[in-house]
Each structure stands twice: as C-alpha cells, then as structure tokens.
Amino acid sequence: MKEQLTKKIKILLRCLVLVVLGTQAFSVAAQENQHAVAGLVVNTSGVAISGASIKEVGGTNSGRTDAEGRFMLNLSTTDAILQISYVGYVTQEVPVDGKSSMRVVLMETNEQLDEVVVVGYGTQRKGNVTGAISSVNMKELESRPVVNVVEALQGTTPGLTIQQSNSQPGSRPAINIRGINTLNNNDPMVIIDGILGDIQNVNMADIENISILKDAASAAIYGSRASNGVILITTKKGSKGVSRVSYDYIFAEQTPTFMPQIVDSWVYAELRNEALINSGRPTQFTAEQIADFRANGPNTNWMKEIYRTRAPQQSHNLSLSGGGDKTTYLISAAYLDQESMFKGPDYGLERFNFRTNIETEVSDRFKVGLRAAYARNTLKDHAYWTDWLIEQATRMPSIYPIRNAEGGYNYPSGSNSNSLARLEQGGLRKSANDDLSGILNAEYKLWDGLKLRGMVGTQLYYNRMKENRKAIPGSGDLENRSTNGSQRIQNITTNLILSYDKTWGSHTVNAIAGYSYEGSTDNRFETFRITEESNYDIMGGLQTVNTGNQEWQHEWSIYSAFLRMNYNFSDKYLFEFNLRDDISSKFRKGNRSAWFPSMSAGWHISEEGFYAEGLKNIMPSAKIRSSWGLVGNNRIADYQYQANVNISQGYNFGNTMYPVASFDAVNPDLRWETTQMFNIGADLGFLDNALTLSGEYYVNDTYDILIAIPVPGLFGGGTPIQNAGRVRNKGWEIAARYQFNTGAVNHTVSGNLSDSKNKVMDTKGTEWISGFDVNTIVREGYPINSYYAYRWDGYFQTTEEVAQGPHLDGITPKPGDLRYLDKNGDGIVREDDDRFVLGNRFPRFLYGFNYAVGWKGLDFSMFWQGVGQRQVWLRGESVEAFHNNNEGPVFDFHIDRWTPTNPDATYPRLTVGAESANNAAKSSFWIENAAYLRLKNVQLGYTFPKHWTDRVSLSRLRIYTSIQNALTFSDMKGGWDPETADGGGRIYPVNRTFSVGLNLNF
C-alpha cells in the first residue's frame, strides 16, 4: 500500500515542480532593469490582505499581494504611482517617491466582502472561490445561550440541516449537508484545526471561523469521506500587540418548549366511559365520581410532575491573547453547567474546556506552532432510558396522583412502575468523557512563493461509564443492575504539504501538493451484573450468574496524496483543479485505492470591458461559477471484506455438545462508494456591494452504494454486502445579505432558503421495509426511508357504508372508524397489496432570517428559522387515546372525536382494546405536517461608551439578555414539538432558554 502511494506522490510532486520552474522562467524572462519596490498591504486592523491588486498607473506592471499581504513589483520609474485595490476596500493611489519599501493601509467599504474563506489545507479570497462554500458569520452567533456550537448553527447556512431532537444534557443534534446521498452513513466530515474532531466539544468562544464545504470543488481535496460535505473549524489565535483578556458569562433558565395537553380528570372520566360503551363494555365511572373529580380532584398531569418548572444553566469563558514581534499566543478556559429538566438528584452536564494556541517565528523563513485542546464532559443521568420514563408518564390519566396519601409513590392499577420513583430512587448513570488533542505544525519558506508545511496531530478520546440501577420497593422494578464500561479512541494525523504562490502580471498561480496519513484505534469494554438480593455495589464478590462482559477493538487507516492547482487571470477568469488518492484499510488489497478529482471555473463578468458602466453602478460585482467532481465514502463498518468466525454450540455426539464454527457471508470485492457532484452558482453584488446575493443548483449521483441484496437459498449462507445501489440527490440554495444605515442606525438583514430531494435510482429490484410502529421503505423511484402505510379515506359514517367496505383484512369496522383506500379494488385492505408511499421525515425548504440593528451602544437582533415541508408519523401514546389497551392517555385534541352528532371530527370514535384495531392500523391518518417557523433567538444588548469603560480600565463592557427558542408556530397536534416529534413521542423536550449575559474585555 505504501509503495503505491510513494509512486503517486512522486507523480504529484513532479507536476508541482514543473509548475514552479515554468512560472519562474516566465517571470525571469519578463523582468528588466527596473526600479523595484517591496510593500505590505493591511486593513485598518493591521491584518494582512492577501490577493490585493497592485498596478502601476499609466504602465503595464502589475501584481498581487501574497498570503502574508506582501508584494514585490518592478516599476518603470522611481516616481511611479501605484493603484492598490481589493474587493470590499476603497481603492488607493499611492506615490512611490523613490522608496524601495512601503506600507499601505486600505479602508473597508463593506465588511462582508472583506472575507478570507477557509478551504481545505488553506485559505482563499471569497471573491476568488469557485466552489460551493459557505462561511458562518461568528458575530451573529455571539452570546447565544446554547450548549454547543451545533445548536447555534441551525438555520444560519443554506444547505446545512441541523435537527435538534431534544435538549437533554448530553444529546447530539443531527447534522447533514445538502440532503441524503447514500443508504449508509450521511454524516459530514468535521475537521478542527486540520485534524478530525468532535464538533460537540469545541468551545464556541474559541472559534475564529467555520466553513461549510458543499460541492466536489471544495470537498474533493478530502477525498474519501467528503461525499457528505466537510465542516472546517479554525480556532482563534493571538495577534501581535498588547495582551488582551476577555471574559464572557451567561446565566440562563430552561423551560420546555412543549408539553402534551392532557385532559382534566373529569373530562377523562367522561371520555373513558364513552370509549367503553363504544367497545361494548360497561362504564367505569359514575356521575357522582365525575362530579367529585371536578370538585376535589385529583387532576394530575404526570408529564409535568417529572419535570422541574425551571432548570438553571450557566457558562463562563476566559481567554488571554497577545504576542510580541516573534510569538503570538491564545490561552482560554471555559466552564458550562447545564442542569436537567428531570427531577432527581442533580442530573445534568458539566463541561470544562481548555485551549492554548501558540505560534513562533523562529526566523524570517521558519515558523512553528502548537495547538492543544482539552474537553471534559461529565454527565450525570438517571439509570433508566428516557423513553421509558416519558412513555409511562404520558400513558397515565389525570385521575391518579403521582404520590399516594402517605407521600409515597403511587402505582395505579395496571401499572407496576412510576416515572418519578425511577428518577428519584432508581439509581444513577455517570459518564466522564475526556477529549484531548494536540497539533504541532511547522512552515518553512524555501524561496519566494514556495513553502513547505508539516503537521502532526493526535486526538485521544476516553469515555468511562458507570451505571447503578436500583430496585424500587413496591414496584415492578426489582433488579439491581450495575454496569461498567469504557471506550478509548486514539486518532493520529500527519500532513506534509508543499505550496506555491506566484503572481506575475495578470497571472496568479497557487498550487499545493501533499501527503496525509490518518489512523485510528478504538477499544471498548463493558461488564455488568444483575441481582435481586442486594442494594449494595454488586460489582464485587464472586457472583457468577447474571453477569456478562464484552470487548471490541477496531482499527483503520488511510494513506493519501493530494494536489490542488488554482489559476487566476486578471481577476476575471478563475480555474481550480483538485486530485486526491486515498488508500483505505477498509477494503482488501487491490480495491483500497481510489482517485477523487474535481475541477471548477469562475468568471467575474463585472471585470470585463463590455460590462456597461450603468450596469456596474447597479451591480458592481457579478460572478458565475461551476464545478464537477468525484468524492468518496468509506464510512462502513470495519472488516466488511473479511469473513468473521462465529463459534456456537452445534451438535450432540455421545451426550457431548461439540462447538461449531461458521463464517459470515462476505464479499471480498467491496470497493468505494462514489458520489459524482455537479454544481452551478452565481455571486452578485448590488448597491456598492452592500447587498450580496448568491445562488446554487446541484445534482449529486452516488453509485456503488454498499447494500445487502438477497441471494438464492442454495447459497446456504447469509446476505453479503455488494456495491449495487445508486441514489440521486438534487437541490438548490439561495442566500442574501444587506447592510445599510439610516442616519446613526446601522442595519444588517440576511436570509437563506434551500431545498434538497433524494431518489433511490437502483437497488437491483430489492426493497426494504423497516420498523414496527412506523414502517419505512427503500424503493426505487422514491426518497430513502419513505413512510409506507395505508391511505386514510375519511370515516365510515353509516352502517350502509360499512357494509359496502372496503375493510381491513379480518376486521369489521363500525361507523366512526377510519376507512382506507383499497388500491387493487378487491374489497380487502391488506399490507401486501394496499400500502402507499407517503412522504418522509427529512425536512425540505429550510430557511433562516436574521435582522440586527445597532444605534450608538444599543444592539438588537432576532433570528428566525424554519422548515417548509416535513412529514412526521406519530404513533402510540403520543396521539392514540387509550393506546394499547392502557387507561390513558387522553389529550385535548381527542375531545373533537367522531360521534353521530359530530361527523366531521378530527379524531375517530373513542374505543379501547381490540375494538381499536381498525383505527390503530398504520395509515396516513397518523402522518402530520411538521412544517414550522421558530424565533430561534432574540437578543437585546448594550455596550457602554468607551469614556465610561476607560475609567475602570476596561476596553469593552456589554450586557445583554436573550431568549433561545422563543416562539414556535406549527399545526402539530397535542402540543408536540414539530422538530422533535417522531414515532411514539417519547422525547425529552427542546428547551426554551431565558438568559442574561456579560462581555468584558481588558
């Protein structure tokens, strides 16, 4: 494997050397005996401007600044005038006056266009980007009362889908870029300061910028795992000058955004009686009992009883940064404490973060840097499963108190558990997760424009978990169970990159060639014991029954070589080519290597001579761009190409049981999944670039998807995985931003809208139907994991309609029951014949809108986020009255049920037990529109005037208040949250967070 890679690296390096020698020769040939001037171009903050245009007024000599903002230009005369320009800055004309060196400061015209975009293994000017890359404005995320950066990113970027299924401490929002491309893992790749990392563990206050790489032109440089996009995170570093100390504090209180609306006890009793009568059973409650419920209770919502009214949350961030002539540094520390909404012994999450970023210029040619980060997550939780607790609390009707008259826990008839008892007496599950990473990098300037960079990084992730579940007297929870587990993951990354950056005349060439190695080792261990005889720590002693342990170890590695070349002619024509070769251990020899190329081009139409002056006044910048490329996906389970040995007790010979070894069905010819990406986009600027607009259209085709296709029974084994599937995913994105002033008031308005839709193109005729309460299907011609169920066709209103049918197979409905479409017209509704594909849960038409306004020291912002289309299939106790023959639940929306006098109701007739079989069938009746609009964040702040802060030796003091998840608009039933609702509704809620905060800079 290493020999293959060595040959390919040599080829790539030869290509780079040819580029270097060719451009050097061209440059030397063009030079004459002219006056040479060297310079540095910076912005008003002293930050170097890379790619600024340098032209001799009245002459032909021109050039551009390099990555450090420096330039060297040969002029025709010593009294020449230089015109220096850069997109987003005021163009300046500076006389040379015989000087051999100069420093030029450019004034910004529009902050948004002063953007250097982080790309794979480097940076680019935003104006010169030819791929689909979005940069997150970190200023807009400041002071959000969120637990991790993922929550803050929701709705900020077109094509970035984040679904926060709940706010339980330790939960992980789902992340997706540009929809679903494969039947396997669709998670994006996350790179933090050059190495793989966990986005959940990054302190948001430490982040300098985030780039989302969405197409092949931007992502193919990462090859093997880039088919689902790449998230690049760069952390802050120090700057030369005076040391700065920053402190941020947030205190918040969490409340649920939703809570199911259970009917009052007297209403419940009336509806229970009605359901029993409809089911041919005697009533349960007398009129006197119902009246007593109304007058005296009880009237208990068990869901509310297991949650606290408010749960506090706080965070502290402290950083020190600065630097001298040679060395810059940043040191930061952070603490987060998020308490759980669940009642119980101090459940919640604590996180500590520490980071240090140091860079030193050893000499004019040599720089070294060290980046180290540590995160400790300590999670204290109940010892059960959250869905168990919520399931039990949801099913309990309001006629029962959660505690009995003696103050103990109540166990109503038909229930042998109590969710509050489990929370308060059922034991604990504690976990401690350590995430330690270190990166050592160095850069050496070989000669002008040619640099060699090296990096070695490692990440160590270590998780320990101890669970001690206790038996609860008087309940059905009789087991004492103790579990200990650990996981240790170690990742190593090395990069060696040769980069070349050269400008001569109207030509600019940037090129990199590099080598990368990544390796990972994952060790896991777990052991448990169960007893019903002791309340003490049961891990000790000599117990040999009801015990078990298991251990795993996985390893993988990737060797890679990559090349990128950029060419820019006169800021008009932009070209980029990427190539990466990955050699993955997840495939056998011969199939491990795969090449991933991409190419893209951009055209600055507004720089052309034919671009009319009148049009330039309206739209001063206009660029179109397009890209094509291939990216891969190797994120499958390890060792899939190898046959695993299974040992089991086999046959009895002579009263002795002999073990038998068998091998899993295996396909040794597995190879990479590959995604072909096409993207076309445009970037436009209006009103002196105060208004910017960008749009994208893309088509992704993923082929050779690894799927299990059934084989003939004569094969005699299981179902091996094959490269046989194909999925097409296409969509579009629009983003706009407008900055303007009205007198002393400055405004910023931004918004984005995007959509993606996937279709299964080929599974070799195979279909997969999955799920129990909720069925999904993978079928050619439809989106992945679409809902699969009967189609609801109204209610049976009369016995005559019932007689005419159609009926579910084996069930005779009654008036008020649901009626279903008979697809094949045979009069019987069967699963095999009459189910339909009925939408899916993946959100479409995602949008976000942000408005920020500032006047003197006051600032106000509001951020709206939403989904235009999403289907959610709710089942079980989340929507069904008396689900599964339980006494509850009954929600407010069940009141509008079918009766002979209410034939247009929103819910069928109330029933219990077997009488509910018809209405409980899996059908479109339970699938709802989960589109929503949410005021994700609203914030009001005040920054004190500088003449005030100077008195107390502060450079900045800001106070603010904020609400996260302030408002939600949705048509969902029962008070369920449209973002989280799915399946049985057994979900910890998303929190609404009220916060106050403080920003201090010294």
mmCIF file of N, CA and C in Angstrom, residues 590-671:
data_model
loop_
_atom_site.group_PDB
_atom_site.id
_atom_site.type_symbol
_atom_site.label_atom_id
_atom_site.label_comp_id
_atom_site.label_asym_id
_atom_site.label_seq_id
_atom_site.Cartn_x
_atom_site.Cartn_y
_atom_site.Cartn_z
ATOM 1 N N GLY A 590 -5.937 -4.250 -3.589
ATOM 2 C CA GLY A 590 -6.448 -4.247 -4.945
ATOM 3 C C GLY A 590 -7.653 -3.348 -5.106
ATOM 4 N N ASN A 591 -8.397 -3.158 -4.013
ATOM 5 C CA ASN A 591 -9.569 -2.274 -4.050
ATOM 6 C C ASN A 591 -9.423 -1.083 -3.108
ATOM 7 N N ARG A 592 -8.273 -0.952 -2.472
ATOM 8 C CA ARG A 592 -8.113 0.075 -1.445
ATOM 9 C C ARG A 592 -7.937 1.482 -2.012
ATOM 10 N N SER A 593 -7.356 1.581 -3.171
ATOM 11 C CA SER A 593 -7.028 2.887 -3.720
ATOM 12 C C SER A 593 -8.164 3.428 -4.592
ATOM 13 N N ALA A 594 -8.396 4.741 -4.479
ATOM 14 C CA ALA A 594 -9.391 5.391 -5.335
ATOM 15 C C ALA A 594 -8.963 6.842 -5.542
ATOM 16 N N TRP A 595 -9.135 7.321 -6.786
ATOM 17 C CA TRP A 595 -8.800 8.699 -7.139
ATOM 18 C C TRP A 595 -10.070 9.533 -7.123
ATOM 19 N N PHE A 596 -9.954 10.736 -6.570
ATOM 20 C CA PHE A 596 -11.102 11.644 -6.493
ATOM 21 C C PHE A 596 -10.706 12.999 -7.081
ATOM 22 N N PRO A 597 -11.052 13.227 -8.344
ATOM 23 C CA PRO A 597 -10.712 14.503 -8.979
ATOM 24 C C PRO A 597 -11.882 15.485 -8.921
ATOM 25 N N SER A 598 -11.594 16.757 -9.065
ATOM 26 C CA SER A 598 -12.629 17.766 -9.250
ATOM 27 C C SER A 598 -12.043 18.932 -10.018
ATOM 28 N N MET A 599 -12.900 19.648 -10.715
ATOM 29 C CA MET A 599 -12.469 20.843 -11.431
ATOM 30 C C MET A 599 -13.584 21.868 -11.370
ATOM 31 N N SER A 600 -13.190 23.131 -11.357
ATOM 32 C CA SER A 600 -14.180 24.202 -11.270
ATOM 33 C C SER A 600 -13.640 25.434 -11.975
ATOM 34 N N ALA A 601 -14.551 26.314 -12.335
ATOM 35 C CA ALA A 601 -14.183 27.546 -13.015
ATOM 36 C C ALA A 601 -15.126 28.656 -12.589
ATOM 37 N N GLY A 602 -14.609 29.880 -12.585
ATOM 38 C CA GLY A 602 -15.419 31.047 -12.272
ATOM 39 C C GLY A 602 -15.104 32.180 -13.234
ATOM 40 N N TRP A 603 -16.096 33.024 -13.464
ATOM 41 C CA TRP A 603 -15.948 34.142 -14.400
ATOM 42 C C TRP A 603 -16.515 35.390 -13.747
ATOM 43 N N HIS A 604 -15.629 36.376 -13.492
ATOM 44 C CA HIS A 604 -16.052 37.676 -12.999
ATOM 45 C C HIS A 604 -16.519 38.506 -14.195
ATOM 46 N N ILE A 605 -17.791 38.415 -14.478
ATOM 47 C CA ILE A 605 -18.325 39.131 -15.639
ATOM 48 C C ILE A 605 -18.169 40.635 -15.446
ATOM 49 N N SER A 606 -18.296 41.075 -14.203
ATOM 50 C CA SER A 606 -18.238 42.506 -13.930
ATOM 51 C C SER A 606 -16.865 43.115 -14.180
ATOM 52 N N GLU A 607 -15.833 42.279 -14.398
ATOM 53 C CA GLU A 607 -14.490 42.787 -14.686
ATOM 54 C C GLU A 607 -14.219 42.914 -16.171
ATOM 55 N N GLU A 608 -15.176 42.512 -16.992
ATOM 56 C CA GLU A 608 -14.987 42.578 -18.430
ATOM 57 C C GLU A 608 -15.178 44.009 -18.937
ATOM 58 N N GLY A 609 -14.488 44.313 -20.035
ATOM 59 C CA GLY A 609 -14.592 45.634 -20.625
ATOM 60 C C GLY A 609 -15.963 45.944 -21.157
ATOM 61 N N PHE A 610 -16.692 44.901 -21.590
ATOM 62 C CA PHE A 610 -18.019 45.139 -22.162
ATOM 63 C C PHE A 610 -19.096 45.346 -21.086
ATOM 64 N N TYR A 611 -18.719 45.183 -19.807
ATOM 65 C CA TYR A 611 -19.687 45.351 -18.721
ATOM 66 C C TYR A 611 -20.004 46.839 -18.601
ATOM 67 N N ALA A 612 -21.214 47.197 -18.969
ATOM 68 C CA ALA A 612 -21.587 48.608 -19.099
ATOM 69 C C ALA A 612 -21.451 49.342 -17.776
ATOM 70 N N GLU A 613 -21.048 50.639 -17.865
ATOM 71 C CA GLU A 613 -20.869 51.450 -16.671
ATOM 72 C C GLU A 613 -22.182 51.596 -15.910
ATOM 73 N N GLY A 614 -23.290 51.738 -16.661
ATOM 74 C CA GLY A 614 -24.580 51.855 -15.996
ATOM 75 C C GLY A 614 -24.920 50.610 -15.202
ATOM 76 N N LEU A 615 -24.602 49.433 -15.777
ATOM 77 C CA LEU A 615 -24.853 48.182 -15.073
ATOM 78 C C LEU A 615 -23.932 48.045 -13.865
ATOM 79 N N LYS A 616 -22.708 48.547 -14.003
ATOM 80 C CA LYS A 616 -21.760 48.454 -12.897
ATOM 81 C C LYS A 616 -22.206 49.287 -11.700
ATOM 82 N N ASN A 617 -22.900 50.395 -12.002
ATOM 83 C CA ASN A 617 -23.408 51.214 -10.907
ATOM 84 C C ASN A 617 -24.503 50.477 -10.132
ATOM 85 N N ILE A 618 -25.271 49.632 -10.839
ATOM 86 C CA ILE A 618 -26.348 48.884 -10.187
ATOM 87 C C ILE A 618 -25.815 47.611 -9.543
ATOM 88 N N MET A 619 -25.011 46.865 -10.315
ATOM 89 C CA MET A 619 -24.498 45.573 -9.860
ATOM 90 C C MET A 619 -22.984 45.562 -10.063
ATOM 91 N N PRO A 620 -22.219 46.122 -9.116
ATOM 92 C CA PRO A 620 -20.777 46.276 -9.309
ATOM 93 C C PRO A 620 -19.995 44.969 -9.352
ATOM 94 N N SER A 621 -20.539 43.890 -8.831
ATOM 95 C CA SER A 621 -19.824 42.617 -8.896
ATOM 96 C C SER A 621 -20.774 41.515 -9.332
ATOM 97 N N ALA A 622 -20.299 40.699 -10.259
ATOM 98 C CA ALA A 622 -21.088 39.569 -10.760
ATOM 99 C C ALA A 622 -20.142 38.450 -11.146
ATOM 100 N N LYS A 623 -20.365 37.296 -10.561
ATOM 101 C CA LYS A 623 -19.513 36.137 -10.853
ATOM 102 C C LYS A 623 -20.394 34.912 -11.026
ATOM 103 N N ILE A 624 -20.118 34.121 -12.048
ATOM 104 C CA ILE A 624 -20.756 32.824 -12.201
ATOM 105 C C ILE A 624 -19.677 31.762 -12.073
ATOM 106 N N ARG A 625 -20.058 30.591 -11.620
ATOM 107 C CA ARG A 625 -19.085 29.528 -11.379
ATOM 108 C C ARG A 625 -19.759 28.168 -11.510
ATOM 109 N N SER A 626 -18.955 27.172 -11.750
ATOM 110 C CA SER A 626 -19.473 25.815 -11.875
ATOM 111 C C SER A 626 -18.392 24.832 -11.488
ATOM 112 N N SER A 627 -18.814 23.660 -11.036
ATOM 113 C CA SER A 627 -17.852 22.638 -10.616
ATOM 114 C C SER A 627 -18.377 21.249 -10.927
ATOM 115 N N TRP A 628 -17.441 20.341 -11.064
ATOM 116 C CA TRP A 628 -17.746 18.910 -11.240
ATOM 117 C C TRP A 628 -16.657 18.132 -10.541
ATOM 118 N N GLY A 629 -17.030 16.972 -9.977
ATOM 119 C CA GLY A 629 -16.007 16.150 -9.361
ATOM 120 C C GLY A 629 -16.555 14.883 -8.747
ATOM 121 N N LEU A 630 -15.640 14.081 -8.253
ATOM 122 C CA LEU A 630 -15.972 12.819 -7.591
ATOM 123 C C LEU A 630 -15.447 12.859 -6.166
ATOM 124 N N VAL A 631 -16.271 12.399 -5.230
ATOM 125 C CA VAL A 631 -15.852 12.238 -3.851
ATOM 126 C C VAL A 631 -16.300 10.866 -3.380
ATOM 127 N N GLY A 632 -15.713 10.410 -2.288
ATOM 128 C CA GLY A 632 -15.957 9.029 -1.883
ATOM 129 C C GLY A 632 -16.574 8.900 -0.510
ATOM 130 N N ASN A 633 -16.938 7.673 -0.182
ATOM 131 C CA ASN A 633 -17.476 7.355 1.143
ATOM 132 C C ASN A 633 -16.985 5.964 1.526
ATOM 133 N N ASN A 634 -16.162 5.906 2.565
ATOM 134 C CA ASN A 634 -15.700 4.605 3.062
ATOM 135 C C ASN A 634 -16.201 4.344 4.470
ATOM 136 N N ARG A 635 -17.185 5.146 4.906
ATOM 137 C CA ARG A 635 -17.639 5.012 6.292
ATOM 138 C C ARG A 635 -18.626 3.866 6.427
ATOM 139 N N ILE A 636 -18.068 2.684 6.368
ATOM 140 C CA ILE A 636 -18.810 1.455 6.634
ATOM 141 C C ILE A 636 -18.135 0.777 7.807
ATOM 142 N N ALA A 637 -18.743 -0.260 8.326
ATOM 143 C CA ALA A 637 -18.140 -0.990 9.430
ATOM 144 C C ALA A 637 -16.804 -1.583 8.994
ATOM 145 N N ASP A 638 -15.896 -1.689 9.956
ATOM 146 C CA ASP A 638 -14.581 -2.247 9.658
ATOM 147 C C ASP A 638 -14.684 -3.738 9.331
ATOM 148 N N TYR A 639 -13.721 -4.215 8.550
ATOM 149 C CA TYR A 639 -13.537 -5.644 8.267
ATOM 150 C C TYR A 639 -14.681 -6.266 7.474
ATOM 151 N N GLN A 640 -15.405 -5.454 6.700
ATOM 152 C CA GLN A 640 -16.540 -5.996 5.952
ATOM 153 C C GLN A 640 -16.108 -6.929 4.824
ATOM 154 N N TYR A 641 -14.890 -6.793 4.353
ATOM 155 C CA TYR A 641 -14.432 -7.655 3.262
ATOM 156 C C TYR A 641 -13.858 -8.966 3.786
ATOM 157 N N GLN A 642 -13.819 -9.138 5.119
ATOM 158 C CA GLN A 642 -13.265 -10.341 5.714
ATOM 159 C C GLN A 642 -14.380 -11.178 6.345
ATOM 160 N N ALA A 643 -14.213 -12.482 6.314
ATOM 161 C CA ALA A 643 -15.195 -13.398 6.905
ATOM 162 C C ALA A 643 -14.946 -13.518 8.402
ATOM 163 N N ASN A 644 -15.970 -13.190 9.183
ATOM 164 C CA ASN A 644 -15.860 -13.329 10.632
ATOM 165 C C ASN A 644 -16.228 -14.747 11.048
ATOM 166 N N VAL A 645 -15.550 -15.244 12.066
ATOM 167 C CA VAL A 645 -15.787 -16.598 12.576
ATOM 168 C C VAL A 645 -16.758 -16.522 13.748
ATOM 169 N N ASN A 646 -17.807 -17.331 13.712
ATOM 170 C CA ASN A 646 -18.788 -17.394 14.798
ATOM 171 C C ASN A 646 -18.729 -18.782 15.434
ATOM 172 N N ILE A 647 -18.552 -18.810 16.753
ATOM 173 C CA ILE A 647 -18.489 -20.084 17.487
ATOM 174 C C ILE A 647 -19.805 -20.263 18.245
ATOM 175 N N SER A 648 -20.409 -21.421 18.101
ATOM 176 C CA SER A 648 -21.648 -21.695 18.820
ATOM 177 C C SER A 648 -21.704 -23.181 19.147
ATOM 178 N N GLN A 649 -22.554 -23.536 20.132
ATOM 179 C CA GLN A 649 -22.777 -24.943 20.415
ATOM 180 C C GLN A 649 -23.510 -25.556 19.226
ATOM 181 N N GLY A 650 -22.984 -26.674 18.739
ATOM 182 C CA GLY A 650 -23.511 -27.213 17.499
ATOM 183 C C GLY A 650 -24.263 -28.517 17.641
ATOM 184 N N TYR A 651 -23.557 -29.631 17.726
ATOM 185 C CA TYR A 651 -24.207 -30.948 17.654
ATOM 186 C C TYR A 651 -23.812 -31.807 18.852
ATOM 187 N N ASN A 652 -24.728 -32.710 19.196
ATOM 188 C CA ASN A 652 -24.528 -33.594 20.336
ATOM 189 C C ASN A 652 -24.092 -34.966 19.813
ATOM 190 N N PHE A 653 -22.865 -35.343 20.197
ATOM 191 C CA PHE A 653 -22.365 -36.675 19.852
ATOM 192 C C PHE A 653 -22.005 -37.386 21.145
ATOM 193 N N GLY A 654 -22.678 -38.507 21.391
ATOM 194 C CA GLY A 654 -22.357 -39.277 22.594
ATOM 195 C C GLY A 654 -22.596 -38.495 23.861
ATOM 196 N N ASN A 655 -23.711 -37.807 23.922
ATOM 197 C CA ASN A 655 -24.074 -36.998 25.088
ATOM 198 C C ASN A 655 -23.096 -35.855 25.361
ATOM 199 N N THR A 656 -22.327 -35.484 24.353
ATOM 200 C CA THR A 656 -21.404 -34.357 24.471
ATOM 201 C C THR A 656 -21.719 -33.331 23.387
ATOM 202 N N MET A 657 -21.849 -32.066 23.792
ATOM 203 C CA MET A 657 -22.140 -30.996 22.845
ATOM 204 C C MET A 657 -20.824 -30.451 22.289
ATOM 205 N N TYR A 658 -20.667 -30.531 20.960
ATOM 206 C CA TYR A 658 -19.448 -30.050 20.316
ATOM 207 C C TYR A 658 -19.705 -28.691 19.643
ATOM 208 N N PRO A 659 -18.795 -27.745 19.857
ATOM 209 C CA PRO A 659 -18.982 -26.419 19.233
ATOM 210 C C PRO A 659 -18.795 -26.492 17.723
ATOM 211 N N VAL A 660 -19.430 -25.550 17.050
ATOM 212 C CA VAL A 660 -19.350 -25.457 15.599
ATOM 213 C C VAL A 660 -18.906 -24.049 15.225
ATOM 214 N N ALA A 661 -17.996 -23.971 14.288
ATOM 215 C CA ALA A 661 -17.535 -22.671 13.783
ATOM 216 C C ALA A 661 -18.170 -22.425 12.420
ATOM 217 N N SER A 662 -18.707 -21.215 12.243
ATOM 218 C CA SER A 662 -19.278 -20.834 10.955
ATOM 219 C C SER A 662 -18.719 -19.476 10.551
ATOM 220 N N PHE A 663 -18.797 -19.197 9.265
ATOM 221 C CA PHE A 663 -18.264 -17.953 8.729
ATOM 222 C C PHE A 663 -19.405 -17.102 8.185
ATOM 223 N N ASP A 664 -19.299 -15.797 8.418
ATOM 224 C CA ASP A 664 -20.278 -14.882 7.843
ATOM 225 C C ASP A 664 -20.139 -14.865 6.327
ATOM 226 N N ALA A 665 -21.276 -14.631 5.667
ATOM 227 C CA ALA A 665 -21.227 -14.410 4.228
ATOM 228 C C ALA A 665 -20.461 -13.124 3.967
ATOM 229 N N VAL A 666 -19.552 -13.132 3.032
ATOM 230 C CA VAL A 666 -18.675 -11.989 2.818
ATOM 231 C C VAL A 666 -18.440 -11.771 1.339
ATOM 232 N N ASN A 667 -18.221 -10.552 0.964
ATOM 233 C CA ASN A 667 -17.882 -10.182 -0.406
ATOM 234 C C ASN A 667 -16.501 -9.538 -0.397
ATOM 235 N N PRO A 668 -15.473 -10.236 -0.847
ATOM 236 C CA PRO A 668 -14.113 -9.677 -0.801
ATOM 237 C C PRO A 668 -13.878 -8.571 -1.818
ATOM 238 N N ASP A 669 -14.813 -8.361 -2.739
ATOM 239 C CA ASP A 669 -14.607 -7.370 -3.806
ATOM 240 C C ASP A 669 -15.238 -6.022 -3.498
ATOM 241 N N LEU A 670 -15.531 -5.744 -2.226
ATOM 242 C CA LEU A 670 -16.098 -4.450 -1.871
ATOM 243 C C LEU A 670 -15.149 -3.329 -2.286
ATOM 244 N N ARG A 671 -15.726 -2.227 -2.752
ATOM 245 C CA ARG A 671 -14.933 -1.061 -3.131
ATOM 246 C C ARG A 671 -15.668 0.205 -2.684
#
